[in-house]
Amino acid sequence: MVRENEIRHGEKAIEAPPAQDAGLVFIGQICTQWNSRMETPRQGRRDGPICRIELFEPWVEGLENIDEFEELEVLYWLHMSRRDLVLQSPASDGETRGVFSLRSPVRPNPIGTSIVGLVGREGSTLLVRGMDCLDGTPLLDLKPERTRFTPIAPPQPGDFEVG
Ligand code: SAM
């Protein structure tokens, strides 16, 4: 069941230690059609609607060469999530699981990741399919999808396992 910020039967909230400054910078925002968690997909789909990833300055120049890739990994900050539930009841039926066995948005550091299809680029904005976040979700990072990325630098010891 989709969660707002409630605590369900059997769940366990802890007193989270104060956040330390990991130095994260929001480099943009993700614009989607979803304004409520109740209507946002659990996981993005490659045939989902086109969403817009807007980069802020001074990061726009970092989009150079991005169009060489059909698939990107998007990392984002699920900014509306509570962060204190170590045991969670996804079905709200009293059965609980540990947070690290779930892809729940409720986590100590609410980082979301999605593999999206790159549909196009309009200046500082990428058009993608495959997102599952609220409109205005802060953007943390973009990377080429790992299986489609060949390192640019020459291989080094440890890159390949000789069988
Ligand atoms: N694909 C990501 C992952 O696996 O890391 C996120 C998955 S999470 C299950 C997606 C859900 O998080 C959505 O269905 C919605 O309920 C919730 N959500 C989306 N954007 C959010 C935001 N900005 N803050 C808090 N919750 C959000």
XYZ file of N, CA and C and ligand atoms in Angstrom:
516
model
N 0.843 -1.198 0.000
C 0.000 0.000 0.000
C 0.877 1.247 0.000
N 0.422 2.243 -0.706
C 1.212 3.463 -0.793
C 1.216 4.167 0.555
N 2.364 4.700 0.908
C 2.541 5.303 2.219
C 2.556 6.823 2.099
N 1.889 7.473 3.030
C 2.153 8.905 3.218
C 3.212 8.974 4.317
N 2.866 9.370 5.518
C 3.889 9.388 6.569
C 3.455 8.662 7.832
N 2.466 7.771 7.662
C 1.931 7.080 8.834
C 2.884 5.998 9.351
N 2.681 5.572 10.597
C 3.340 4.384 11.132
C 2.280 3.306 11.244
N 2.568 2.126 10.687
C 1.590 1.051 10.614
C 1.806 0.045 11.740
N 0.795 -0.795 11.914
C 0.853 -1.813 12.954
C 2.097 -2.667 12.773
N 2.879 -2.825 13.832
C 4.065 -3.667 13.803
C 5.328 -2.938 13.384
N 5.198 -1.773 12.787
C 6.386 -1.078 12.312
C 7.180 -0.497 13.485
N 8.456 -0.263 13.219
C 9.308 0.268 14.276
C 10.021 1.521 13.789
N 9.735 2.600 14.495
C 10.454 3.847 14.232
C 11.565 3.977 15.262
N 12.683 4.486 14.830
C 13.789 4.724 15.755
C 13.992 6.227 15.869
N 14.758 6.617 16.872
C 15.119 8.030 16.964
C 16.378 8.206 16.139
N 16.205 8.703 14.934
C 17.345 8.803 14.032
C 18.326 9.848 14.546
N 19.628 9.539 14.462
C 20.598 10.553 14.856
C 20.505 11.754 13.929
N 20.913 12.926 14.396
C 20.828 14.097 13.547
C 21.614 13.883 12.258
N 21.090 14.405 11.158
C 21.772 14.232 9.876
C 23.134 14.906 9.913
N 24.118 14.188 9.349
C 25.416 14.816 9.174
C 25.438 15.384 7.773
N 26.202 16.378 7.563
C 26.235 17.007 6.256
C 27.106 16.189 5.312
N 26.446 15.431 4.430
C 27.195 14.640 3.453
C 27.582 15.514 2.259
N 27.182 16.749 2.264
C 27.577 17.656 1.207
C 26.841 17.436 -0.092
N 25.626 16.891 -0.029
C 24.866 16.688 -1.262
C 24.445 18.034 -1.854
N 24.448 18.067 -3.162
C 23.987 19.260 -3.875
C 22.860 18.833 -4.805
N 21.751 19.514 -4.740
C 20.675 19.221 -5.691
C 21.034 19.902 -7.007
N 21.201 19.095 -8.052
C 21.704 19.629 -9.324
C 20.593 19.929 -10.308
N 19.359 19.645 -9.909
C 18.239 19.914 -10.800
C 16.959 19.442 -10.151
N 15.910 19.390 -10.938
C 14.650 18.868 -10.426
C 13.983 18.022 -11.496
N 13.129 17.107 -11.017
C 12.431 16.202 -11.921
C 10.973 16.636 -11.975
N 10.514 16.920 -13.174
C 9.134 17.385 -13.353
C 8.306 16.222 -13.897
N 7.284 15.853 -13.134
C 6.431 14.741 -13.533
C 4.970 15.177 -13.438
N 4.099 14.292 -13.831
C 2.671 14.590 -13.778
C 2.058 14.224 -12.429
N 2.899 13.724 -11.472
C 2.330 13.204 -10.229
C 2.532 14.170 -9.067
N 1.440 14.524 -8.424
C 1.481 15.434 -7.280
C 1.106 14.746 -5.982
N 0.761 13.470 -6.061
C 0.385 12.710 -4.878
C 1.081 11.363 -4.929
N 1.571 10.917 -3.760
C 2.203 9.603 -3.712
C 1.213 8.503 -4.046
N -0.073 8.760 -3.804
C -1.099 7.752 -4.069
C -1.202 7.414 -5.561
N -0.796 8.348 -6.402
C -0.956 8.111 -7.846
C 0.383 7.893 -8.556
N 1.486 8.004 -7.812
C 2.809 7.857 -8.423
C 3.140 6.366 -8.577
N 3.660 5.930 -9.714
C 3.998 4.503 -9.858
C 5.002 4.056 -8.805
N 4.908 2.771 -8.405
C 5.879 2.212 -7.445
C 7.267 2.170 -8.070
N 7.313 1.749 -9.330
C 8.559 1.748 -10.093
C 8.234 2.278 -11.481
N 9.176 3.067 -12.006
C 8.960 3.621 -13.332
C 8.938 2.533 -14.383
N 8.260 2.806 -15.459
C 8.164 1.852 -16.576
C 8.699 2.514 -17.832
N 9.339 1.682 -18.652
C 9.919 2.231 -19.866
C 8.856 2.704 -20.848
N 7.605 2.267 -20.646
C 6.533 2.784 -21.491
C 5.703 3.830 -20.729
N 6.274 4.337 -19.645
C 5.586 5.358 -18.863
C 5.604 6.700 -19.574
N 4.971 7.707 -18.965
C 4.899 9.022 -19.601
C 6.261 9.717 -19.648
N 6.387 10.628 -20.588
C 7.621 11.410 -20.684
C 7.677 12.383 -19.506
N 8.795 12.373 -18.806
C 9.042 13.299 -17.697
C 10.248 14.157 -18.054
N 10.356 15.288 -17.361
C 11.413 16.243 -17.685
C 12.410 16.325 -16.526
N 13.665 16.160 -16.849
C 14.725 16.333 -15.853
C 15.424 17.645 -16.175
N 15.230 18.635 -15.300
C 15.772 19.973 -15.544
C 17.047 20.168 -14.736
N 18.141 20.387 -15.421
C 19.415 20.656 -14.756
C 19.511 22.134 -14.403
N 20.078 22.428 -13.229
C 20.339 23.809 -12.831
C 21.751 24.189 -13.272
N 21.972 25.478 -13.459
C 23.339 25.965 -13.611
C 24.054 25.845 -12.269
N 25.346 25.550 -12.228
C 26.275 25.515 -13.352
C 26.497 24.114 -13.903
N 25.501 23.223 -13.777
C 25.701 21.814 -14.118
C 25.295 21.473 -15.546
N 24.671 22.439 -16.242
C 24.100 22.134 -17.571
C 25.179 21.662 -18.547
N 26.361 22.244 -18.465
C 27.442 21.868 -19.383
C 27.801 20.390 -19.235
N 27.491 19.837 -18.061
C 27.774 18.424 -17.808
C 26.908 17.479 -18.626
N 25.935 18.025 -19.335
C 25.093 17.181 -20.194
C 25.762 16.856 -21.527
N 26.922 17.470 -21.761
C 27.618 17.198 -23.016
C 27.837 15.685 -23.167
N 27.601 15.148 -24.341
C 27.754 13.716 -24.701
C 26.651 12.813 -24.161
N 25.710 13.357 -23.418
C 24.685 12.505 -22.803
C 23.851 11.799 -23.873
N 23.724 12.439 -25.036
C 22.875 11.846 -26.076
C 23.523 10.636 -26.739
N 24.742 10.261 -26.315
C 25.343 9.013 -26.808
C 24.697 7.796 -26.161
N 23.870 8.029 -25.137
C 23.306 6.918 -24.365
C 21.787 6.885 -24.475
N 21.291 5.660 -24.637
C 19.836 5.490 -24.699
C 19.237 5.318 -23.313
N 20.062 4.854 -22.359
C 19.560 4.595 -21.009
C 20.452 5.281 -19.993
N 19.811 5.879 -19.016
C 20.539 6.579 -17.954
C 20.069 6.066 -16.605
N 20.965 6.141 -15.630
C 20.577 5.941 -14.234
C 20.341 7.316 -13.630
N 19.203 7.462 -12.999
C 18.861 8.733 -12.353
C 18.835 8.496 -10.848
N 19.512 9.359 -10.111
C 19.496 9.300 -8.642
C 18.794 10.548 -8.138
N 17.866 10.373 -7.213
C 17.077 11.517 -6.759
C 16.777 11.399 -5.277
N 16.363 12.513 -4.715
C 16.151 12.612 -3.267
C 14.653 12.617 -3.014
N 14.179 11.544 -2.381
C 12.734 11.398 -2.147
C 12.363 12.286 -0.953
N 12.244 13.580 -1.260
C 12.293 14.621 -0.233
C 11.109 14.628 0.727
N 10.012 13.948 0.358
C 8.843 13.958 1.238
C 8.824 12.761 2.198
N 9.836 11.916 2.128
C 9.837 10.679 2.915
C 10.225 10.911 4.365
N 9.588 10.163 5.272
C 10.140 10.069 6.613
C 11.356 9.152 6.531
N 12.206 9.185 7.559
C 13.505 8.526 7.450
C 13.798 7.627 8.641
N 12.787 7.308 9.438
C 13.066 6.710 10.739
C 12.487 5.311 10.934
N 12.024 4.636 9.874
C 11.384 3.328 10.064
C 12.344 2.201 9.699
N 12.834 1.480 10.702
C 13.755 0.359 10.424
C 12.994 -0.907 10.061
N 11.793 -1.077 10.633
C 10.909 -2.174 10.249
C 9.683 -1.560 9.600
N 9.287 -2.126 8.461
C 8.164 -1.548 7.718
C 7.184 -2.632 7.301
N 5.944 -2.228 7.163
C 4.891 -3.151 6.777
C 4.316 -2.706 5.432
N 4.931 -3.168 4.329
C 4.525 -2.681 3.004
C 3.050 -2.926 2.702
N 2.495 -4.034 3.190
C 1.093 -4.344 2.907
C 0.164 -3.809 3.991
N 0.751 -3.169 5.002
C -0.037 -2.649 6.122
C -0.907 -3.744 6.753
N -0.281 -4.936 6.913
C -1.014 -6.076 7.469
C -0.364 -6.597 8.749
N 0.540 -5.796 9.326
C 1.204 -6.206 10.553
C 2.465 -7.019 10.312
N 2.642 -7.549 9.099
C 3.874 -8.270 8.744
C 4.939 -7.233 8.412
N 6.116 -7.372 9.035
C 7.131 -6.351 8.789
C 8.386 -6.945 8.165
N 9.121 -6.086 7.511
C 10.413 -6.434 6.912
C 11.394 -5.309 7.223
N 12.685 -5.668 7.212
C 13.716 -4.666 7.439
C 13.812 -3.712 6.256
N 14.111 -2.468 6.564
C 14.141 -1.441 5.519
C 15.088 -1.806 4.388
N 16.195 -2.516 4.715
C 17.187 -2.757 3.657
C 16.830 -3.953 2.784
N 15.684 -4.584 3.086
C 15.185 -5.632 2.197
C 14.059 -5.092 1.320
N 13.895 -3.793 1.325
C 12.800 -3.154 0.576
C 13.350 -2.056 -0.342
N 12.529 -1.686 -1.354
C 12.845 -0.497 -2.146
C 11.913 0.641 -1.751
N 11.455 0.606 -0.529
C 10.585 1.642 -0.001
C 11.250 3.019 -0.094
N 10.456 4.066 -0.338
C 11.029 5.415 -0.321
C 11.415 5.868 1.088
N 10.913 5.141 2.102
C 11.221 5.489 3.488
C 12.511 4.800 3.893
N 13.567 5.547 4.014
C 14.882 4.997 4.326
C 15.703 6.067 5.018
N 16.809 5.650 5.668
C 17.576 6.650 6.410
C 18.061 7.795 5.529
N 18.457 7.445 4.331
C 18.826 8.464 3.334
C 17.959 8.193 2.110
N 16.889 8.945 1.922
C 15.874 8.571 0.928
C 16.309 8.840 -0.517
N 17.272 8.024 -0.946
C 17.765 8.105 -2.320
C 16.972 7.139 -3.179
N 16.416 7.630 -4.271
C 15.737 6.798 -5.246
C 16.599 6.660 -6.484
N 16.499 5.498 -7.143
C 17.215 5.318 -8.403
C 16.259 4.740 -9.436
N 16.410 5.161 -10.655
C 15.620 4.616 -11.766
C 16.502 4.517 -12.997
N 16.248 3.476 -13.784
C 16.835 3.391 -15.119
C 15.790 3.945 -16.078
N 16.163 4.967 -16.814
C 15.189 5.606 -17.703
C 15.683 5.557 -19.139
N 14.732 5.658 -20.050
C 15.058 5.778 -21.462
C 15.165 7.256 -21.817
N 16.266 7.610 -22.478
C 16.449 9.005 -22.887
C 15.730 9.216 -24.216
N 14.730 10.075 -24.174
C 13.896 10.326 -25.355
C 14.405 11.531 -26.135
N 14.936 12.516 -25.427
C 15.412 13.707 -26.121
C 15.989 14.708 -25.154
N 16.478 15.796 -25.725
C 17.056 16.876 -24.914
C 16.593 18.205 -25.475
N 16.192 19.096 -24.580
C 15.854 20.470 -24.955
C 16.710 21.379 -24.096
N 17.900 21.705 -24.573
C 18.806 22.571 -23.812
C 19.192 21.945 -22.486
N 18.762 22.554 -21.393
C 19.132 22.080 -20.054
C 18.178 21.019 -19.527
N 17.265 20.562 -20.368
C 16.249 19.606 -19.929
C 16.337 18.315 -20.721
N 16.301 17.196 -19.985
C 16.238 15.878 -20.633
C 14.800 15.388 -20.588
N 14.366 14.755 -21.653
C 13.058 14.112 -21.703
C 13.290 12.616 -21.547
N 12.661 12.025 -20.563
C 12.926 10.608 -20.257
C 11.616 9.871 -19.990
N 11.671 8.550 -20.143
C 10.573 7.677 -19.707
C 11.116 6.728 -18.656
N 10.329 6.502 -17.599
C 10.729 5.515 -16.597
C 10.807 6.068 -15.189
N 10.315 7.286 -14.973
C 10.391 7.866 -13.629
C 9.198 7.427 -12.775
N 9.393 7.601 -11.458
C 8.358 7.186 -10.501
C 8.330 8.136 -9.302
N 8.560 9.425 -9.563
C 8.656 10.358 -8.418
C 7.693 11.526 -8.579
N 7.495 12.194 -7.441
C 6.610 13.349 -7.399
C 7.184 14.503 -8.208
N 6.296 15.334 -8.697
C 6.722 16.548 -9.385
C 7.569 17.393 -8.432
N 8.720 17.857 -8.910
C 9.585 18.710 -8.089
C 10.598 17.955 -7.259
N 10.708 16.647 -7.465
C 11.688 15.863 -6.704
C 13.109 16.319 -7.064
N 13.935 16.573 -6.037
C 15.292 17.049 -6.328
C 16.161 15.976 -6.989
N 16.972 16.411 -7.928
C 17.871 15.527 -8.678
C 19.255 15.518 -8.020
N 19.782 14.291 -7.810
C 21.111 14.156 -7.216
C 22.194 13.901 -8.253
N 21.891 13.042 -9.245
C 22.958 12.662 -10.176
C 22.354 11.975 -11.396
N 23.124 11.955 -12.455
C 22.802 11.222 -13.686
C 24.055 10.467 -14.105
N 23.854 9.214 -14.555
C 24.993 8.434 -15.062
C 24.504 7.598 -16.233
N 25.426 7.262 -17.163
C 25.047 6.267 -18.167
C 24.709 4.956 -17.468
N 23.724 4.251 -17.989
C 23.369 2.952 -17.420
C 24.601 2.037 -17.506
N 24.905 1.319 -16.409
C 26.229 0.708 -16.284
C 26.520 -0.357 -17.330
N 25.517 -1.142 -17.750
C 25.815 -2.217 -18.691
C 26.045 -1.680 -20.099
N 25.702 -0.421 -20.315
C 25.898 0.165 -21.646
C 27.097 1.103 -21.674
N 27.827 1.136 -20.572
C 28.919 2.089 -20.478
C 30.251 1.368 -20.545
N 31.085 1.772 -21.481
C 32.444 1.257 -21.574
C 33.369 2.338 -21.036
N 34.184 1.997 -20.016
C 35.059 3.027 -19.468
C 35.915 3.668 -20.553
N 36.080 4.966 -20.455
C 36.837 5.708 -21.466
C 38.336 5.470 -21.266
N 38.778 5.462 -20.011
C 40.205 5.289 -19.723
C 40.614 3.841 -19.991
N 41.921 3.593 -20.309
C 42.362 2.219 -20.561
C 42.141 1.334 -19.344
N 41.978 0.001 -19.558
C 41.781 -0.904 -18.422
C 42.966 -0.880 -17.474
N 42.709 -1.190 -16.225
C 43.780 -1.267 -15.231
C 43.650 -2.571 -14.473
N 44.734 -3.007 -13.767
C 44.662 -4.270 -13.029
C 43.430 -4.280 -12.129
N 42.756 -5.437 -12.120
C 41.559 -5.552 -11.291
C 40.292 -5.317 -12.079
N 40.391 -4.724 -13.285
C 39.197 -4.493 -14.090
C 38.604 -5.804 -14.584
N 39.488 -6.764 -14.942
C 39.004 -8.017 -15.505
C 39.479 -9.170 -14.654
N 38.616 -10.126 -14.442
C 39.012 -11.339 -13.743
C 39.394 -12.374 -14.792
N 40.630 -12.907 -14.723
C 41.057 -13.931 -15.672
C 40.652 -15.279 -15.109
N 39.813 -16.034 -15.849
C 39.273 -17.277 -15.310
C 40.127 -18.483 -15.594
N 12.626 3.696 -8.263
C 13.091 4.184 -6.985
C 13.914 3.128 -6.280
O 13.623 1.939 -6.435
O 14.876 3.493 -5.603
C 11.980 4.705 -6.094
C 10.967 3.644 -5.742
S 9.804 4.210 -4.519
C 8.979 2.679 -4.198
C 8.624 5.098 -5.477
C 7.535 5.628 -4.588
O 8.074 6.641 -3.757
C 6.395 6.297 -5.316
O 5.397 5.364 -5.682
C 5.870 7.289 -4.278
O 4.941 6.647 -3.409
C 7.110 7.630 -3.465
N 7.701 8.930 -3.854
C 7.943 9.396 -5.094
N 8.521 10.594 -5.064
C 8.670 10.904 -3.754
C 9.220 12.014 -3.076
N 9.753 13.060 -3.732
N 9.207 12.001 -1.725
C 8.683 10.941 -1.050
N 8.153 9.868 -1.638
C 8.147 9.837 -2.984
